[in-house]
Short mmCIF file of C-alpha atoms in Angstrom, two decimals:
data_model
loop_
_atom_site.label_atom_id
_atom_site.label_comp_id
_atom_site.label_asym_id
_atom_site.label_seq_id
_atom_site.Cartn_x
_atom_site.Cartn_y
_atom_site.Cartn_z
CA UNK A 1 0.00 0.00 0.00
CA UNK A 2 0.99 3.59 -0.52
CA UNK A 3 1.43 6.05 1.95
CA UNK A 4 -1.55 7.90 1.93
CA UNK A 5 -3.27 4.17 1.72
CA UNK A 6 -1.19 3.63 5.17
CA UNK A 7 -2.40 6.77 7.09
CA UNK A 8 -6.01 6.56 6.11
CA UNK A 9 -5.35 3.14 7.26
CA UNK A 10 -3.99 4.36 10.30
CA UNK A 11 -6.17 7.15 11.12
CA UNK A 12 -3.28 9.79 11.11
CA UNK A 13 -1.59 11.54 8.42
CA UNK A 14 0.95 11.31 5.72
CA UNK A 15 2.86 14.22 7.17
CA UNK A 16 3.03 11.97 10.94
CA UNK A 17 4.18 8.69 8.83
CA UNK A 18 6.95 10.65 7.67
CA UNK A 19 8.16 12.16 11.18
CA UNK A 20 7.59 8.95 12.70
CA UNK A 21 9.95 7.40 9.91
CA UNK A 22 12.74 10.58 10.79
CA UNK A 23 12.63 9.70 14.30
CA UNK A 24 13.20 5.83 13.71
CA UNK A 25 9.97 4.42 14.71
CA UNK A 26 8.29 3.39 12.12
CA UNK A 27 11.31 2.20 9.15
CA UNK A 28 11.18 3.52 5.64
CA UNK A 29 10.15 0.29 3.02
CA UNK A 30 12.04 -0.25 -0.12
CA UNK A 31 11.11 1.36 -3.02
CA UNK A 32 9.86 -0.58 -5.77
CA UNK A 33 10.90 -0.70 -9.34
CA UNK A 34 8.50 2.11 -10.17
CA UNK A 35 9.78 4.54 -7.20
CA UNK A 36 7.16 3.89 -5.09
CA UNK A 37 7.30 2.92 -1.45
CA UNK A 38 5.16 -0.34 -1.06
CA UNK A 39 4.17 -0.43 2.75
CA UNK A 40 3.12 -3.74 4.40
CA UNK A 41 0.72 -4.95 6.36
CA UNK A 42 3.14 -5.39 9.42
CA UNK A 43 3.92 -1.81 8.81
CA UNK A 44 0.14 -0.53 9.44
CA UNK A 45 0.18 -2.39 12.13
CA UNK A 46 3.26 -0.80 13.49
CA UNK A 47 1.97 2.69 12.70
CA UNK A 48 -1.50 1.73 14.58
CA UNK A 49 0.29 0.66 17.85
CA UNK A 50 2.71 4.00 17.72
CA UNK A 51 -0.62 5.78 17.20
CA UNK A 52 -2.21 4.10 19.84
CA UNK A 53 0.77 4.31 22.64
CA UNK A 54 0.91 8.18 21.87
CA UNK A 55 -2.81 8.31 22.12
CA UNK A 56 -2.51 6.70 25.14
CA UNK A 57 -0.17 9.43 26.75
CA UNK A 58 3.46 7.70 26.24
CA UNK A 59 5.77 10.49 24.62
CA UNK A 60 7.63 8.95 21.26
CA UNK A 61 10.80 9.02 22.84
CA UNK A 62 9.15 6.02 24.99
CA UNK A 63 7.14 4.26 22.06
CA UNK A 64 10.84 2.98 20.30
CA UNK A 65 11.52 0.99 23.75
CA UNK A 66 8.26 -0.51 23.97
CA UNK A 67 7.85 -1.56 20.62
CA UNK A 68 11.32 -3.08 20.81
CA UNK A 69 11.06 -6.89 19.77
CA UNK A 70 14.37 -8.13 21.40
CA UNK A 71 14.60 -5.84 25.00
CA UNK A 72 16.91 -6.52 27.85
CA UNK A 73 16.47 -6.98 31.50
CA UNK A 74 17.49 -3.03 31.54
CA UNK A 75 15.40 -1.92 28.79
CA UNK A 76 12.38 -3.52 30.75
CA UNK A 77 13.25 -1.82 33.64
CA UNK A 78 13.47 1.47 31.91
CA UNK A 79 9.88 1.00 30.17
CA UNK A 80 8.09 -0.19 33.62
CA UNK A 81 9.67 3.00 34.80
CA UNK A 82 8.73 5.61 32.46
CA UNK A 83 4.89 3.76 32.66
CA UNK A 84 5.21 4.16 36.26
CA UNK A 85 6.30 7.70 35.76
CA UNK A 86 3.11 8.69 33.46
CA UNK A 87 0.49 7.34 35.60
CA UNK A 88 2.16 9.53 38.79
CA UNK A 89 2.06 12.62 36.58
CA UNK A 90 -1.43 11.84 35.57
CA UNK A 91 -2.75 10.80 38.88
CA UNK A 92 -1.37 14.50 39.82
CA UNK A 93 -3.16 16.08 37.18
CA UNK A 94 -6.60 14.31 38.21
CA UNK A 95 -6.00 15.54 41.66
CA UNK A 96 -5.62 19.15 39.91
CA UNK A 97 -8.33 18.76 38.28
CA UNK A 98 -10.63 17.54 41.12
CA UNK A 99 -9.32 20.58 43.04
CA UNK A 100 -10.42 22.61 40.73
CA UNK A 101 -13.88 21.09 39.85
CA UNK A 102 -14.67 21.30 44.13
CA UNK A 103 -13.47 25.15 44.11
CA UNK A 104 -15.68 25.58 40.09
CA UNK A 105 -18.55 24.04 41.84
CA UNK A 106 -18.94 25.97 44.96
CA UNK A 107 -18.45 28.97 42.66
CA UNK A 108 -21.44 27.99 40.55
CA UNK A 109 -23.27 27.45 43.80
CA UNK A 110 -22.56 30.85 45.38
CA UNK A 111 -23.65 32.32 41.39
CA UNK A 112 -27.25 30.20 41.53
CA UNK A 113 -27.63 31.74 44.40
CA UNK A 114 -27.16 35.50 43.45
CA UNK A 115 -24.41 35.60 46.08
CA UNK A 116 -20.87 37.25 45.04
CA UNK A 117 -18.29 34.73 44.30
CA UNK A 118 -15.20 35.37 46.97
CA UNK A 119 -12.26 33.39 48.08
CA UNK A 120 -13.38 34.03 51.31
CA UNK A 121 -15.50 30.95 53.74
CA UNK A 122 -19.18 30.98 52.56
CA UNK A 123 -20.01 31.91 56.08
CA UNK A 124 -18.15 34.32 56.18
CA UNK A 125 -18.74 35.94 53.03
CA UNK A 126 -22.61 35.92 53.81
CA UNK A 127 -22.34 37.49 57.07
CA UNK A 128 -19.89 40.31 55.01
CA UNK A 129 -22.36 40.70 52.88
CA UNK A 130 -25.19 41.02 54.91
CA UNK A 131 -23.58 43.56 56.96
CA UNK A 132 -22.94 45.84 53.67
CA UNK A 133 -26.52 45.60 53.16
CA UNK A 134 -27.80 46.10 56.31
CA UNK A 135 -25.06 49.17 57.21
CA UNK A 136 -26.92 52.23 58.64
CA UNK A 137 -25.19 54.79 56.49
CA UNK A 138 -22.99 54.88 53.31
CA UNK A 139 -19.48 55.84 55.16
CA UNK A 140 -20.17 52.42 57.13
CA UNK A 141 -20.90 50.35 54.50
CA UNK A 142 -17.60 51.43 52.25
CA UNK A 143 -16.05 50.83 55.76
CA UNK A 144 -17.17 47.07 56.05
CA UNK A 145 -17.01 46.92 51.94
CA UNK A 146 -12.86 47.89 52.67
CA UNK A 147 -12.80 45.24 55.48
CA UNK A 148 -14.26 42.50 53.10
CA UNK A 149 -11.42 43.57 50.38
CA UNK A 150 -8.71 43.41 52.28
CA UNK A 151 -9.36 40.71 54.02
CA UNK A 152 -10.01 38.55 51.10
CA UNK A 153 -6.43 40.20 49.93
CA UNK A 154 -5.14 38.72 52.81
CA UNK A 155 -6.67 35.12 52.00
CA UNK A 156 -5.01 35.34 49.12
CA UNK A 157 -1.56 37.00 49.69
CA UNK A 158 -0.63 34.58 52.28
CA UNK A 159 -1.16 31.27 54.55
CA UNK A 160 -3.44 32.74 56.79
CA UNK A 161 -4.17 31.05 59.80
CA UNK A 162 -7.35 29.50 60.19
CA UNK A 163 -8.07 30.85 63.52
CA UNK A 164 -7.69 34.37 62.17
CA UNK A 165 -10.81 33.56 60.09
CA UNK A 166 -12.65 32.20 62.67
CA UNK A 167 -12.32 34.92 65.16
CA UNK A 168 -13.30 37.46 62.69
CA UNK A 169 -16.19 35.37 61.37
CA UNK A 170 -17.48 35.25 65.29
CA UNK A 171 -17.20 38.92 65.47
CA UNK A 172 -19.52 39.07 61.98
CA UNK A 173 -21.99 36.57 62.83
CA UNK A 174 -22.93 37.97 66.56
CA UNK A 175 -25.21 40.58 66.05
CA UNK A 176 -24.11 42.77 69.10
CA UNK A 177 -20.40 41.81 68.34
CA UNK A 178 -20.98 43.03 64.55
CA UNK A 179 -22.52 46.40 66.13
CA UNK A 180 -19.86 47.16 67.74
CA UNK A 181 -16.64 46.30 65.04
CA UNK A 182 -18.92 48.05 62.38
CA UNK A 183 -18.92 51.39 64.45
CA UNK A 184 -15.10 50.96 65.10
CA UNK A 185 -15.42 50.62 61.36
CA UNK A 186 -17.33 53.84 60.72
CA UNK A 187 -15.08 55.92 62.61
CA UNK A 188 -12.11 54.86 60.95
CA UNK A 189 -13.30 55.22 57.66
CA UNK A 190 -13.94 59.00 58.92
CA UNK A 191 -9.92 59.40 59.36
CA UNK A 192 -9.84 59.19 55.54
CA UNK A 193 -8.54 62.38 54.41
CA UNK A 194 -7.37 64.16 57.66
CA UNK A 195 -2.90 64.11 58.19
CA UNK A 196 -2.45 61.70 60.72
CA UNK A 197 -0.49 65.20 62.75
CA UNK A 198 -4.37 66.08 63.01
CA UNK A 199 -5.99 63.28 64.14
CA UNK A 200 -3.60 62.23 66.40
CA UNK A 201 -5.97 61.81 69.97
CA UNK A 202 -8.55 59.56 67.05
CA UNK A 203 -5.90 57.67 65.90
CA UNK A 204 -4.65 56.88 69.48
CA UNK A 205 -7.68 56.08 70.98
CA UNK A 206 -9.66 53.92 67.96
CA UNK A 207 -5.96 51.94 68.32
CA UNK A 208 -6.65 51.12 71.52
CA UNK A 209 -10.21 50.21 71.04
CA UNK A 210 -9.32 48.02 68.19
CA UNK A 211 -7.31 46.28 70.41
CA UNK A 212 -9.89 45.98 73.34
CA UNK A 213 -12.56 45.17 71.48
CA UNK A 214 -10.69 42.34 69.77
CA UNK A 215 -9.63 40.85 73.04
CA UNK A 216 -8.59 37.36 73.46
CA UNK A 217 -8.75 36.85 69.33
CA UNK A 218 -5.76 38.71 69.24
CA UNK A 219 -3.37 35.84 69.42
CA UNK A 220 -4.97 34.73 66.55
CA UNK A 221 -4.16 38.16 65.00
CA UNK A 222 -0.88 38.36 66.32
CA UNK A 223 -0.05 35.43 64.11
CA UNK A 224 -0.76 37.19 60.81
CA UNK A 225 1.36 40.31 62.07
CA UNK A 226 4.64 38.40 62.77
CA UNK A 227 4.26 36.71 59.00
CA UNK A 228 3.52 40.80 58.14
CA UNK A 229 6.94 41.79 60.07
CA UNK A 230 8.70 39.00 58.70
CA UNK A 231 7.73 40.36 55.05
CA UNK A 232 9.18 43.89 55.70
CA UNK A 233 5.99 45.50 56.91
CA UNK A 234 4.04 43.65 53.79
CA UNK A 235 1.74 40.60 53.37
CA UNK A 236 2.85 38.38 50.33
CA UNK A 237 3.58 41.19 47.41
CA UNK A 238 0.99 43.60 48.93
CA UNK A 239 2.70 46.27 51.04
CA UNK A 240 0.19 48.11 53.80
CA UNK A 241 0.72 51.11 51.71
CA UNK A 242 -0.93 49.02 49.04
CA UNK A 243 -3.68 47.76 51.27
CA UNK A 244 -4.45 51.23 53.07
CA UNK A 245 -3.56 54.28 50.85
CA UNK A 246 -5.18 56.89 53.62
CA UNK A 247 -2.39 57.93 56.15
CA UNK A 248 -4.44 58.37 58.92
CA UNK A 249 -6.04 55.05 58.73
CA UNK A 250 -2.84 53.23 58.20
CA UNK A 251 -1.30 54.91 60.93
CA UNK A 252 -4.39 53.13 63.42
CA UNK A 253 -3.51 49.60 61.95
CA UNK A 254 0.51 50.25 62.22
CA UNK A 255 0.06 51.21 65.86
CA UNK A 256 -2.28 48.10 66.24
CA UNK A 257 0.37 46.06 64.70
CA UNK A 258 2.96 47.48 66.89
CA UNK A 259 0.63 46.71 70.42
CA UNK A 260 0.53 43.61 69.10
CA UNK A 261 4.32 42.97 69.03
CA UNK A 262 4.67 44.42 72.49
CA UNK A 263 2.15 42.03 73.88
CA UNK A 264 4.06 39.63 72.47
CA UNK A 265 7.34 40.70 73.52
CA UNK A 266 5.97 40.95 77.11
CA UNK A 267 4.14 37.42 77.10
CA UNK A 268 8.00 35.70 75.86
CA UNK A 269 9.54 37.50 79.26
CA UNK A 270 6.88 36.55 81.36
#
């Protein structure tokens, strides 16, 4: 049979009989007295299993081992392990893929739902949201719509630790505890704008009440900062001058951040 004959045959191409012939895995037939090459039935065959093999996932420079008629004890070796290989790299990409399908699904659940699709816990996500929508004025409700931003920033900038999440998603999801953070909230976002020279008593004081109001949580807290300090004063890429552009309200988080590495200063003496 002729070429083309072969990789209709085949179900490939004429163009992948001849690279498969340049890279010695399939040989070239005589030519007969006319000039033609005259392929054989044990050649279609040959083509079919290389086409099958590399169908299969086994890279061509793998297929000239397998195929080999007379093999050694070492050659065997070498094909069990480059199988063994190939079903590790594709038992890696499943688990990708599985990953992936989990975090696609939840998305599409979130989406039927009308809900905003965040990186952020479903819980607390919802109980973000709801306090946006339920915020008794506008400056409060760009104050909590800030908080949700950077936090999720945070989720994604770093390994943050799980019990940071759960403290704050307590705070969100008790209605007097939400009160209360969302009207620390509301007078920080009021900072925006003012030199922090002028605001200094504010500053001070809604420092201090962060702090208070936070309470026992702020172990959890004070893991995040060290990772923070670690980074040069910055959380993954994002630098707090990123996160918080105002000076006045950066200034209450950097003297929140500093508390927090006094308390833990103090507790290490103690």
């Amino acid at each position: 049979m002729r070429i083309g004959q072969l990789a209709e045959f085949a179900g490939t191409t004429t163009r992948a009989v001849r690279h498969y012939h340049r890279l010695g895995l399939l040989n070239e037939p005589h030519r007969r007295s006319n000039g033609y090459r005259e392929y054989t039935i044990s050649d279609a065959v040959r083509l079919m299993r290389i086409r099958w093999l590399a169908t299969n996932g086994v890279p061509l420079g793998s297929v000239a081992a397998i195929l080999a008629q007379e093999k050694s004890s070492e050659d065997d070796r070498d094909v069990v392990a480059d199988l063994r290989a190939l079903i590790v790299g594709i038992e890696k990409e499943q688990a990708v893929l599985a990953s992936r399908r989990t975090a696609l699904a939840a998305m599409l659940a979130e989406a039927e739902r009308g809900n905003r699709i965040s990186a952020l816990p479903t819980t607390l996500e919802a109980a973000l949201s709801d306090a946006i929508d339920g915020a008794t004025s506008v400056a409060v409700g760009s104050a909590v719509r800030l908080d949700r931003d950077l936090v999720e920033a945070v989720s994604l900038s770093v390994s943050t630790p799980k019990a940071l999440f759960a403290a704050y998603e307590a705070t969100m999801t008790d209605d007097r505890q939400r009160e209360r953070y969302m009207s620390l909230l509301a007078e920080w976002s009021h900072l925006e704008g003012r030199s922090p020279g002028s605001a200094e008593s504010e500053i001070d004081s809604l420092a201090a009440r962060f702090l208070e109001f936070f309470g026992q949580q702020w172990t959890a807290i004070m893991q995040l900062s060290e990772e923070a300090a670690e980074a040069d004063g910055s959380i993954g890429a994002i630098s707090l001058d990123d996160l918080i552009p105002d000076l006045a309200q950066r200034e209450v988080v950097r003297r929140v951040h500093r508390d927090l590495i006094t308390r833990s200063s103090t507790d290490v003496d103690l």
